[in-house]
XYZ file of C-alpha atoms in Angstrom:
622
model
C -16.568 14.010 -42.095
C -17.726 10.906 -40.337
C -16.712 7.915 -41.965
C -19.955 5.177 -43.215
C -22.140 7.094 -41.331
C -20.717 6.505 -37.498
C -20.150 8.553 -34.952
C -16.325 8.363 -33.756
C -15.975 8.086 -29.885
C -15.455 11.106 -27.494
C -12.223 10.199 -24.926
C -13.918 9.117 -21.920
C -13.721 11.417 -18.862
C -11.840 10.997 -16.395
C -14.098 10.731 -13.010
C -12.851 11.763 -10.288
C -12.700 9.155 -7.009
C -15.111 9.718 -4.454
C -13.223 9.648 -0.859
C -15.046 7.360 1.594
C -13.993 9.677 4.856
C -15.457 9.460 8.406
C -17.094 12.482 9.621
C -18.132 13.371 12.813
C -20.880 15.654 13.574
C -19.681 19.289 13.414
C -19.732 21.285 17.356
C -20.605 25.179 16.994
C -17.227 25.726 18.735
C -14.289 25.366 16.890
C -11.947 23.916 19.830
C -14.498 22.167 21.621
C -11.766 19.853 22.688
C -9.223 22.302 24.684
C -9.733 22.893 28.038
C -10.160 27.013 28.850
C -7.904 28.928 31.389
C -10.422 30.195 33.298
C -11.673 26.535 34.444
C -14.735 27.048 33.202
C -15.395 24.243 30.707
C -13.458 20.881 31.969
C -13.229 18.371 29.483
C -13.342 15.595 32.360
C -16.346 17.066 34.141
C -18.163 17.854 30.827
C -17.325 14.297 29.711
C -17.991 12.107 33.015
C -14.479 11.664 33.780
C -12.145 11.139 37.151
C -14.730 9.738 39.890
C -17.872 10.838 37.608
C -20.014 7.769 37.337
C -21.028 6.249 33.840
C -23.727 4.857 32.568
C -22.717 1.514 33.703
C -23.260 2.619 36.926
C -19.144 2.845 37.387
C -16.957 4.907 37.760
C -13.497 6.021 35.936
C -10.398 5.057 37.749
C -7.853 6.233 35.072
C -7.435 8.907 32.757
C -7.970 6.692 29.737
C -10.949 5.421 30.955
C -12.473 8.903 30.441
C -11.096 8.846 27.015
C -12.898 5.538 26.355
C -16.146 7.112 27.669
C -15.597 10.139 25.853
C -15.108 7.810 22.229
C -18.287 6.368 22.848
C -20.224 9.301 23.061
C -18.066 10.443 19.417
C -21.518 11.085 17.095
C -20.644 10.558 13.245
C -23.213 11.869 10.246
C -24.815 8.998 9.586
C -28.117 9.019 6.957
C -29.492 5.257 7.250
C -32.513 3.941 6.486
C -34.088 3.021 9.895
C -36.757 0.420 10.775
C -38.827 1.439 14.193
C -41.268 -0.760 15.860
C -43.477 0.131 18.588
C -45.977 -0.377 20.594
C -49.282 2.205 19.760
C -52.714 1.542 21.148
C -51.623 -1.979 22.328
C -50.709 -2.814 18.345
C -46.800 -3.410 17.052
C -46.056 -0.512 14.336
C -43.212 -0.445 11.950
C -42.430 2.835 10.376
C -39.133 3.604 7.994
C -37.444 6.783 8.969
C -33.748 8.223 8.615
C -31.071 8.746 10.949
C -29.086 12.134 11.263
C -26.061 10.690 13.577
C -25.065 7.808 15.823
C -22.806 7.192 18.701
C -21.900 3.548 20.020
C -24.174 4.523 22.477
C -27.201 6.228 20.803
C -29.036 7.685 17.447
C -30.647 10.966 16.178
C -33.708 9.904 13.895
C -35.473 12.413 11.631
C -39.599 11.864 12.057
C -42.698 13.073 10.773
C -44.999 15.317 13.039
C -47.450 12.310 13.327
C -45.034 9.661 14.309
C -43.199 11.588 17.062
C -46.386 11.554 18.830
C -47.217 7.988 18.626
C -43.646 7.399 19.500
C -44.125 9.570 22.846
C -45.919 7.288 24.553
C -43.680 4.276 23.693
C -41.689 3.650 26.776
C -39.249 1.490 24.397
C -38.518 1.083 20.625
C -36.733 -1.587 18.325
C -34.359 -0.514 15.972
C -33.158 -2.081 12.728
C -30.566 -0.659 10.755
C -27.182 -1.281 8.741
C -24.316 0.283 9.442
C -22.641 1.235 6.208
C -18.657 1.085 6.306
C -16.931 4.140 6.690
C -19.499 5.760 8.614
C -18.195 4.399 11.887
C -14.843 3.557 12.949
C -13.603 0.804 11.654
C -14.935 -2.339 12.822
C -18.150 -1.120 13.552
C -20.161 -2.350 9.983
C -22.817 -4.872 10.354
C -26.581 -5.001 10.530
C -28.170 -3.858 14.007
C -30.813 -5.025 15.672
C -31.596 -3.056 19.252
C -33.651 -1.465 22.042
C -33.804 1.682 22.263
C -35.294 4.360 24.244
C -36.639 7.844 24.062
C -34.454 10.512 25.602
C -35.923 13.613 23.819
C -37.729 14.894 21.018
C -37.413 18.627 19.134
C -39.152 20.097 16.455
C -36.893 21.185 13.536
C -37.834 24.250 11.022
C -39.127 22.521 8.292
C -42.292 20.770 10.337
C -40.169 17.682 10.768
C -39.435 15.843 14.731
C -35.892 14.694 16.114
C -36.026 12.033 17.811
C -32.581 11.536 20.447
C -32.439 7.527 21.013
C -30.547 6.022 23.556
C -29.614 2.294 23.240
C -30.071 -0.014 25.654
C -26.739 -1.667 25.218
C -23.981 0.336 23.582
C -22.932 -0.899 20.003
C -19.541 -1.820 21.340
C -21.378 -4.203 23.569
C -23.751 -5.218 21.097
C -20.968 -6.412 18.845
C -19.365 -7.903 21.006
C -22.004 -10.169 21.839
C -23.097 -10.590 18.317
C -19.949 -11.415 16.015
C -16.718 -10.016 18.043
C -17.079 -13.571 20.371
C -16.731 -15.693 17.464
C -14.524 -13.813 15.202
C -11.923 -13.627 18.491
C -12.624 -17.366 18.708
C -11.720 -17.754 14.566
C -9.171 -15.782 15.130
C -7.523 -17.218 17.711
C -8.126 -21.188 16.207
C -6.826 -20.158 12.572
C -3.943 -17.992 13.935
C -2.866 -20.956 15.878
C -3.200 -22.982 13.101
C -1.394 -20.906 10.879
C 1.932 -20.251 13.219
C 1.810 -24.052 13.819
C 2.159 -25.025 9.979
C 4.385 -22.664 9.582
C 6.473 -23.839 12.177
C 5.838 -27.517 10.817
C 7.349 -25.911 7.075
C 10.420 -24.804 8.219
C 11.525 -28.509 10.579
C 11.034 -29.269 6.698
C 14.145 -26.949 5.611
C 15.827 -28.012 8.181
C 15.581 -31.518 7.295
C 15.934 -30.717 3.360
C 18.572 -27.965 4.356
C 21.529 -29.554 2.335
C 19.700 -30.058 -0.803
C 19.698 -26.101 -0.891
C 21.318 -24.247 2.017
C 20.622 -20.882 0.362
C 16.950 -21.370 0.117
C 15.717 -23.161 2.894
C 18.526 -20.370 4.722
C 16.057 -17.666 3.813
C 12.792 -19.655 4.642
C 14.306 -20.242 8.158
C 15.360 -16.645 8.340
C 11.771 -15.408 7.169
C 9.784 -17.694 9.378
C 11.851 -16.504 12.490
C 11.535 -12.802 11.549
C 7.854 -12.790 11.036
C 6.979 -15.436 14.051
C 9.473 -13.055 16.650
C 7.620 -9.393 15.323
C 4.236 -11.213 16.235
C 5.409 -12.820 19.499
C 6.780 -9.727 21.247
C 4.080 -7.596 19.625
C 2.282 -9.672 21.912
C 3.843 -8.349 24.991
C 3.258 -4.344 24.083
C 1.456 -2.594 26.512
C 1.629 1.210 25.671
C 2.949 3.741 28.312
C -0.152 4.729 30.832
C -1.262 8.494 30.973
C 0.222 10.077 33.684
C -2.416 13.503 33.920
C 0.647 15.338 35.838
C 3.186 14.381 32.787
C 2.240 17.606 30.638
C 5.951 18.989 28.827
C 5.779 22.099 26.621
C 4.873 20.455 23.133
C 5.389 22.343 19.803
C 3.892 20.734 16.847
C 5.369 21.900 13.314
C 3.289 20.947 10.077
C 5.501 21.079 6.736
C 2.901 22.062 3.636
C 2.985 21.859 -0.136
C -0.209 21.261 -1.919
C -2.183 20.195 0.324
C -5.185 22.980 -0.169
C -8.118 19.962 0.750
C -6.796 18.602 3.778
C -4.633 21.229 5.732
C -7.251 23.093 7.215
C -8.649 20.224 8.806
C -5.211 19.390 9.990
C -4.509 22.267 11.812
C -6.902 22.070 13.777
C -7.254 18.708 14.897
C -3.511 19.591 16.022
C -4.526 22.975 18.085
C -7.676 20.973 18.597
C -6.247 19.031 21.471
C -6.635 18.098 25.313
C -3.265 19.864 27.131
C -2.917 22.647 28.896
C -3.237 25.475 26.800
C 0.532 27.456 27.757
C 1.949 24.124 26.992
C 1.111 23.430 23.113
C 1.362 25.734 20.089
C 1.152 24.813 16.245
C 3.252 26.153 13.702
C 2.400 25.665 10.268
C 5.343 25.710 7.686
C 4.266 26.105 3.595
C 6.884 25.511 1.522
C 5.745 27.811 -1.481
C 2.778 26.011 -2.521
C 1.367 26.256 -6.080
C -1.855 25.718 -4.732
C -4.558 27.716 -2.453
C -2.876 26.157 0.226
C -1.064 28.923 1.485
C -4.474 30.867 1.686
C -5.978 28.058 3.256
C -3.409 28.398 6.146
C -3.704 32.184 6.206
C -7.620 31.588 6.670
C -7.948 28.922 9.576
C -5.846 31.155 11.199
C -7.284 34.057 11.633
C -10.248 32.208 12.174
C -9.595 31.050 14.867
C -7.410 33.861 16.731
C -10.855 35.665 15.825
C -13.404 33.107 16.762
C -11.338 31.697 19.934
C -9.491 34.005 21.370
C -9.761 32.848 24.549
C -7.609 30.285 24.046
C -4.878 32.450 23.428
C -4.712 30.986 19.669
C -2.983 34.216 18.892
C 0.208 33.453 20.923
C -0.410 29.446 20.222
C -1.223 29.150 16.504
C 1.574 30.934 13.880
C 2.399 30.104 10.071
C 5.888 30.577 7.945
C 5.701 31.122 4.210
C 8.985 29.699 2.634
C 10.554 32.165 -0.053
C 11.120 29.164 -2.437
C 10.320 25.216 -2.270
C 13.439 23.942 -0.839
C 11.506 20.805 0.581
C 9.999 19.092 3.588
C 13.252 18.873 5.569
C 13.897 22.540 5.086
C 10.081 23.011 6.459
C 10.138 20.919 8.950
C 13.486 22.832 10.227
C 12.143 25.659 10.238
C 9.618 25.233 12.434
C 12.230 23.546 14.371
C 14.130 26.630 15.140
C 11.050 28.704 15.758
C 9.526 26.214 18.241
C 9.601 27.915 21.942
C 8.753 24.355 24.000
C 11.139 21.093 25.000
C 8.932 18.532 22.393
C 8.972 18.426 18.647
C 5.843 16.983 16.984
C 6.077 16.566 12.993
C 2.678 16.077 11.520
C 1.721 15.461 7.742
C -0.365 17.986 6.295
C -3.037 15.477 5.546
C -3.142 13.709 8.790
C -5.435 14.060 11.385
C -5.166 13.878 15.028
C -7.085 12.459 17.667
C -8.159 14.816 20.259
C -5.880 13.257 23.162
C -2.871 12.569 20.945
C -0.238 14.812 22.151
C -1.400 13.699 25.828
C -0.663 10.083 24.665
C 2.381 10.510 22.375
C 4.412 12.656 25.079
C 3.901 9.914 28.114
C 7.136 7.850 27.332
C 9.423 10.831 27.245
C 8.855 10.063 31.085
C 12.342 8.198 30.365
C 15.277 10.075 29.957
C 16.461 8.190 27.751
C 13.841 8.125 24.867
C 15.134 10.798 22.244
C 11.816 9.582 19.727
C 8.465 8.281 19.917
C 6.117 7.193 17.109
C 2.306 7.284 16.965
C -0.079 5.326 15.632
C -1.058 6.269 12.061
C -4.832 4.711 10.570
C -6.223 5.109 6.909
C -8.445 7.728 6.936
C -10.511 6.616 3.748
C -9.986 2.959 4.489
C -13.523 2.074 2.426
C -12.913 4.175 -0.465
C -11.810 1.122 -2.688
C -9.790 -1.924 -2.890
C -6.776 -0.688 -2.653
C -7.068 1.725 0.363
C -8.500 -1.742 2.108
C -5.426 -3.484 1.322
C -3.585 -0.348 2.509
C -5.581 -0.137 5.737
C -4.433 -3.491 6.959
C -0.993 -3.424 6.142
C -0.892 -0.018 8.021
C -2.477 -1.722 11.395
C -0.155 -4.608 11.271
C 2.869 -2.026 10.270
C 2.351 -0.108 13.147
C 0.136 -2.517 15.782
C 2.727 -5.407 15.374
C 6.222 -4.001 13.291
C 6.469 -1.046 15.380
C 5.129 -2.214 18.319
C 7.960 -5.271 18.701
C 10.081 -2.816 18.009
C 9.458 -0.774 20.880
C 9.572 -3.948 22.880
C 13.230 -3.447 22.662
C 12.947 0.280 22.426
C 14.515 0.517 18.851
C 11.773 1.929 16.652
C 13.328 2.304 13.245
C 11.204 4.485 12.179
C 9.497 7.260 13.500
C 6.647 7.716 10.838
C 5.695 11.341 9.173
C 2.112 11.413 10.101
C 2.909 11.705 13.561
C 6.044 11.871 15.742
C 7.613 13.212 18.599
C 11.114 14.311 19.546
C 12.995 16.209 21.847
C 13.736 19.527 20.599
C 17.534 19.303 21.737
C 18.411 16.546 20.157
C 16.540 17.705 16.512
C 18.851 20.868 17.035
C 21.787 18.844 17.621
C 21.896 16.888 14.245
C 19.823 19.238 12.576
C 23.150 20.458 9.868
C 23.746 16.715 9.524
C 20.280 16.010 8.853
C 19.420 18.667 6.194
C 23.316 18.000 3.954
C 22.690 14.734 4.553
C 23.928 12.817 1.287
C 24.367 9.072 -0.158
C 26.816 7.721 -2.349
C 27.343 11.233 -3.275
C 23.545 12.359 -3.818
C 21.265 14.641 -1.375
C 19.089 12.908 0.437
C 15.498 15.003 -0.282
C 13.078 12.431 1.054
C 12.731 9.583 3.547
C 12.845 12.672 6.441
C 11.516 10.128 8.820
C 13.556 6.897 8.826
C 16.494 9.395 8.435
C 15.916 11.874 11.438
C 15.202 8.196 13.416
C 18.930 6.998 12.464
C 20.099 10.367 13.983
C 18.457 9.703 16.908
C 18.514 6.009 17.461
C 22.116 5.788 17.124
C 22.581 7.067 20.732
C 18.998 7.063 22.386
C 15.723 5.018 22.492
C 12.902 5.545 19.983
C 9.105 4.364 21.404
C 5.866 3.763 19.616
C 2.778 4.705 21.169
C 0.332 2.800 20.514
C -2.784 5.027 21.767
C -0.945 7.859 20.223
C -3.824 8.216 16.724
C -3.604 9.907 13.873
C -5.381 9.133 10.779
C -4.110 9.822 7.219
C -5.205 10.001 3.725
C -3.662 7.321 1.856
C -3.101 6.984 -2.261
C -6.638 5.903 -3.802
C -5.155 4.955 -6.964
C -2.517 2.642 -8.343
C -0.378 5.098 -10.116
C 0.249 7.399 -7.312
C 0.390 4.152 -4.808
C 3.517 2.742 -6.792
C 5.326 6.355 -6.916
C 4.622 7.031 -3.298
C 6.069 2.864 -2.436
C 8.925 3.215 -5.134
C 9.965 6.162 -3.475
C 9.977 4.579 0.125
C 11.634 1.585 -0.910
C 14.641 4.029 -1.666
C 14.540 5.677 1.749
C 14.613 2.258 2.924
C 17.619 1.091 1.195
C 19.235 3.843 1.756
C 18.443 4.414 5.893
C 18.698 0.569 6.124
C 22.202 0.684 5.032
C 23.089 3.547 7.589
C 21.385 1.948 10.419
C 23.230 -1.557 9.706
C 26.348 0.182 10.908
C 25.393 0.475 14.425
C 21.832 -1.457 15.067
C 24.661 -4.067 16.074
C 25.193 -2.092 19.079
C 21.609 -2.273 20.475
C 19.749 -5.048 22.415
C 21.394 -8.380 20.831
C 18.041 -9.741 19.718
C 16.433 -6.561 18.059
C 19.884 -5.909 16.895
C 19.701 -9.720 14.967
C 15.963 -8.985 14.123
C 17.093 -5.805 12.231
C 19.418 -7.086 10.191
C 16.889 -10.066 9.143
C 14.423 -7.738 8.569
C 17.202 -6.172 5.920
C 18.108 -9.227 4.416
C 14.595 -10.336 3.489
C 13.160 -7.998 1.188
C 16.716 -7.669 -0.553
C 16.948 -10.682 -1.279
C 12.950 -11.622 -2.072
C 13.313 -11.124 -5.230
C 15.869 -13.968 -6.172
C 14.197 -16.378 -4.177
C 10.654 -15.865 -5.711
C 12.006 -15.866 -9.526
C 13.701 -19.130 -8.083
C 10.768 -21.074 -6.713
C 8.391 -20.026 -9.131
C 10.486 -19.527 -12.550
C 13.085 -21.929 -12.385
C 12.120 -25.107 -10.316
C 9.168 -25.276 -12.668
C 11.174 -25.024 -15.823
C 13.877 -26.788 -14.883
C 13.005 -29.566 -12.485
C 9.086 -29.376 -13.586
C 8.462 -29.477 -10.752
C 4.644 -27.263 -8.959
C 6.223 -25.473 -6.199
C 3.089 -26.100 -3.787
C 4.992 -25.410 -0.495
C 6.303 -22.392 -1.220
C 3.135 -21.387 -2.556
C 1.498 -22.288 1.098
C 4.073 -20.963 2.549
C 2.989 -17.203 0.848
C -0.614 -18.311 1.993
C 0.224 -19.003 5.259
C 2.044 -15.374 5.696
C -1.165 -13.979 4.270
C -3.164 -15.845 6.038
C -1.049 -14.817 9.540
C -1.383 -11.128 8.664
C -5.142 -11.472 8.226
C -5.828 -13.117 11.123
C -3.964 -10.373 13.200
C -5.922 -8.023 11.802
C -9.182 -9.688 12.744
C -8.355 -10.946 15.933
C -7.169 -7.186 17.268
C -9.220 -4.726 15.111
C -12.602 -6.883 14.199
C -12.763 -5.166 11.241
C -14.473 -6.439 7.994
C -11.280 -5.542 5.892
C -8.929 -8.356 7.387
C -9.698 -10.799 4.149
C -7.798 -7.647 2.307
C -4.733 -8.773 3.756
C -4.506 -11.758 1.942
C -5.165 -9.537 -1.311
C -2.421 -7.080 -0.300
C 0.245 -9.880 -0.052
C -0.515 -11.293 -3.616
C -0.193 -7.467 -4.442
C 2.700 -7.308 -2.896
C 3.730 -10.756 -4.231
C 3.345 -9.487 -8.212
C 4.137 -5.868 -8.012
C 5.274 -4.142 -5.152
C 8.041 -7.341 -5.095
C 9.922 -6.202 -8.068
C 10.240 -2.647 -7.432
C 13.207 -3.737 -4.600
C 15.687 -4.532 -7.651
C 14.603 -0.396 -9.662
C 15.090 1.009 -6.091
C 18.578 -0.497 -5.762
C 19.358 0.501 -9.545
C 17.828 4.098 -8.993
C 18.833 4.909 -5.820
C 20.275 8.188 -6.900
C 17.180 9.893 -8.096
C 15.479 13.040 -5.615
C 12.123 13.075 -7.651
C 9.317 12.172 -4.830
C 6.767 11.075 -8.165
C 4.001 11.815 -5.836
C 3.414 15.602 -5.957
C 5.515 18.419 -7.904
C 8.606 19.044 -5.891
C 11.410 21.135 -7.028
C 13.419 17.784 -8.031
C 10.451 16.791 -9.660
C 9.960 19.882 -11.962
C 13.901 19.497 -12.864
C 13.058 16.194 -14.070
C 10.076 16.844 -15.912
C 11.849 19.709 -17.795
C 14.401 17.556 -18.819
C 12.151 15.173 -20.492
C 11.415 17.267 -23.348
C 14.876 18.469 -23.843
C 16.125 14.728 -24.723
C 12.968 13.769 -26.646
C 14.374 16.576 -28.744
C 17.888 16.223 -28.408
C 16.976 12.496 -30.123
C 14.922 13.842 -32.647
């Protein structure tokens, strides 16, 4: 019965979150990318490559200068509202029409019958449009208007024109000219600006340093941590293509519920330019609950049906696990099955560039490097706030962390989404690796940081900075905080391991490590200090530590904007208040739940164990 005549409220539903994902526009072969054994279809010829001329009337000296070229002709599905003027019968007419896909370089408009044939005898056009985040790579938002001319028109089945446009300056040009100079200018004042007040705050601990030697101690630490990753950043310069450089590459992708993403994954990782006896994929599921599994079984014979040619049936293979005994126990698997020198380890929702694996192999040129690390983007950066703040602190992670780092070769961690090893080595501390336990408990995640402490102990580890992959990244706040609680832990906990020998490498990264270590550790304390007790106690506004978290902000920000150009970089200020109120105090749970196996993130084997024992001690209490 409803009570005084109201209606009582239904639960709201749940909606689920739209992903804001880049697509490009689909090609009617499957690996449009690899280059065919008989030398009939050559990527570089096909794409104005080596001594081809371009369309700025150059030509490519380099490998990656093709690569460059070929980026810019990338066309994305792109439905925009377009404004056209043009000249008809000596008279300017506008007409509003909609795109079907873009390129930096040109656009595909849809057109009525009526218009295409005005528009034929326009020897140029204007075009107005707004390019809507996420439907370009990143940095490429912001209003347009361009010249543009005619290249072709083709009547589609339903009575209506397509109209190919080619601009008369590329986009990349065109931004460059209309916001790229001054945010590179901004960038540069306000990033001086910011390292010089930063500087100027720390001659202040110094001077104040015996009113508080722990305090200030940790501000000058901090400041000289962050300042040094930036400065040798700097000085990266990833390790040129070298087209002869071409080692047998095996990549191995561990699985477990990943039924929406894994198709695409395999085959932007068989999807690649190398020589076709020199790369195979090998997909491992780990007894999925999902459709997964059938997902895998699908691509596959897919494409040893569709592309044969390509030899996908000797190059393309799949394991089924008997039980879920976890990602290390995938990922090994496909160790000991791979036939070729390299390991690559790629997520199962990450997605690979066409000319990673050329990229990611080139510093193995050394002898010496046992690991490299590629570069890993957000995938659905403009999906909401908090993949914004995520796609920043990725950039600067990787772009700056990694790459100073590698500076000193003694990269501490070779990420998940895409690295490289050599096969040898894996093998070598592969026993070690999978029993691997801490303070007395099995180590079941943090794979990466932990293979990385195998390897760095007694080799080099690179990051690659042309080396792309892009990767889904948690869209919502519950799943974020599992998936950073449970890194925090592998962080600890590989942290702790690598502290016993980072001491041997290069004396500056080796002092640089173990700042890095004592910073977060030790946040904590010094943030309930500052803002908790000097206010209660002394009553005292803490302003310059305040700035102080500003100016770090600020720093990251400006980093962001001066090398990407992207309209996210304001989100880096957000993510460091994020981190600042939340992310903070999960340091002190990690080092007081170090023990637990549970990844929180998806339904693991450790995971079910714990879930089953939550209802056995609600009713053991009851």
């Amino acid at each position: 019965m409803e009570l005084f005549g109201k209606k009582k409220k239904k639960p709201a539903v749940e909606q689920e979150l739209q992903e804001v994902l880049l697509h490009e526009k689909p090609d009617r072969r499957m690996l449009h990318k690899v280059l065919d054994q008989e030398g009939i279809r050559s990527n570089r010829d096909r794409r104005r490559a080596l001594n081809a001329e371009s369309s700025n009337g150059k030509t490519h000296s380099s490998i990656e200068e093709m690569i460059d070229s070929e980026w810019g002709g990338r066309r994305y599905l792109a439905s925009y509202d377009v404004t056209v003027k043009f000249q008809h019968g000596g008279v300017t007419n506008t007409a509003v029409v909609r795109s079907v896909d873009i390129s930096t370089t040109g656009m595909l408009l849809e057109l009525p019958r009526k218009l295409a044939l005005e528009l034929r005898q326009s020897k140029e056009v204007r075009l107005q449009f707004a390019i809507t985040p996420g439907s370009m790579p990143e940095g490429y938002e912001m209003k347009v208007d361009i010249r543009g001319q005619i290249i072709r028109l083709q009547q589609t089945s339903d009575g209506q024109v397509h109209c190919g446009i080619q601009f008369i300056e590329s986009l990349a040009q065109y931004a460059t000219k209309k916001k790229n100079w001054y945010m590179v200018s901004a960038a540069s004042i306000f990033l001086f600006v910011t390292v010089i007040c930063i500087m100027l705050l720390r001659v202040e601990s110094i001077l104040y340093f015996k009113f508080n030697k722990y305090l200030y101690l940790y501000s000058i630490i901090a400041a000289t941590f962050l300042l040094t990753r930036y400065w040798f950043a700097s000085f990266y310069k990833p390790i040129p293509i070298d087209p002869n450089f071409t080692p047998g590459v095996t990549v191995i992708i561990p699985c477990y519920n990943e039924q929406d993403a894994i198709q695409r994954t395999i085959l932007s990782c068989i999807n690649q330019d190398y020589p076709l006896d020199k790369l195979e994929v090998i997909v491992v599921d780990d007894c999925s609950t999902d459709d997964s599994y059938a997902k895998i079984v699908e691509i596959t014979q897919e494409l040893i049906t569709k592309e044969g040619r390509y030899n996908t049936f000797e190059r393309i293979s799949y394991i089924r696990q008997k039980r879920n005994a976890g990602k290390r126990e995938a990922m090994a698997a496909g160790a000991l099955r791979a036939k070729h020198e390299m390991l690559v380890f790629v997520d199962s929702d990450s997605f690979l560039d066409p000319y990673a694996i050329r990229n990611l192999v080139q510093p193995f040129k050394d002898k010496e490097m046992g690991g490299v690390s590629g570069r890993t983007d957000v995938a659905n950066t403009f999906t909401n706030t908090l993949t914004k703040m995520q796609a920043v602190r990725y950039y600067i992670a990787f772009r700056i962390m990694k790459a100073a780092e590698s500076y000193s070769d003694a990269v501490t961690c070779l990420s998940g989404p895409l690295s490289c090893y050599r096969k040898e080595l894996v093998l070598e501390y592969l026993d070690a690796w999978l029993n691997q336990k801490f303070l007395g408990e099995r180590a079941t995640f943090g794979d990466d940081r932990s293979m990385t402490n195998f390897i760095l102990r007694h080799h080099r580890t690179g990051y690659q900075d042309t080396a792309i992959c892009s990767t889904i990244v948690p869209s919502k706040h519950k799943m974020f905080l599992k998936q950073q609680m449970r890194w925090k832990r592998s962080w600890l906990r590989e942290s702790l391991i690598a502290a016993r020998f980072m001491w041997k490498k290069e004396p500056i990264m080796a002092l640089s490590f173990y700042m890095g270590l004592i910073i977060p550790i030790a946040a904590p304390v010094i943030v309930l200090f500052n803002l908790i007790y000097i206010p209660i106690v002394h009553r005292v506004v803490p302003y310059t530590f305040i700035f102080g978290i500003f100016l770090m902000a600020f720093l990251m920000s400006m980093a962001q904007l001066l090398l990407r150009k992207s309209s996210t970089w304001s989100f880096g200020l957000f993510f460091v208040l994020y981190y600042e109120l939340i992310l903070l105090w999960q340091m002190p749970i990690a080092w007081l739940t170090f023990w637990k196996t549970t990844w929180g993130t998806r339904m693991t084997a450790a995971d079910l164990a714990a879930s089953m024992k939550k209802p056995n001690l609600k009713q053991a209490k009851a």
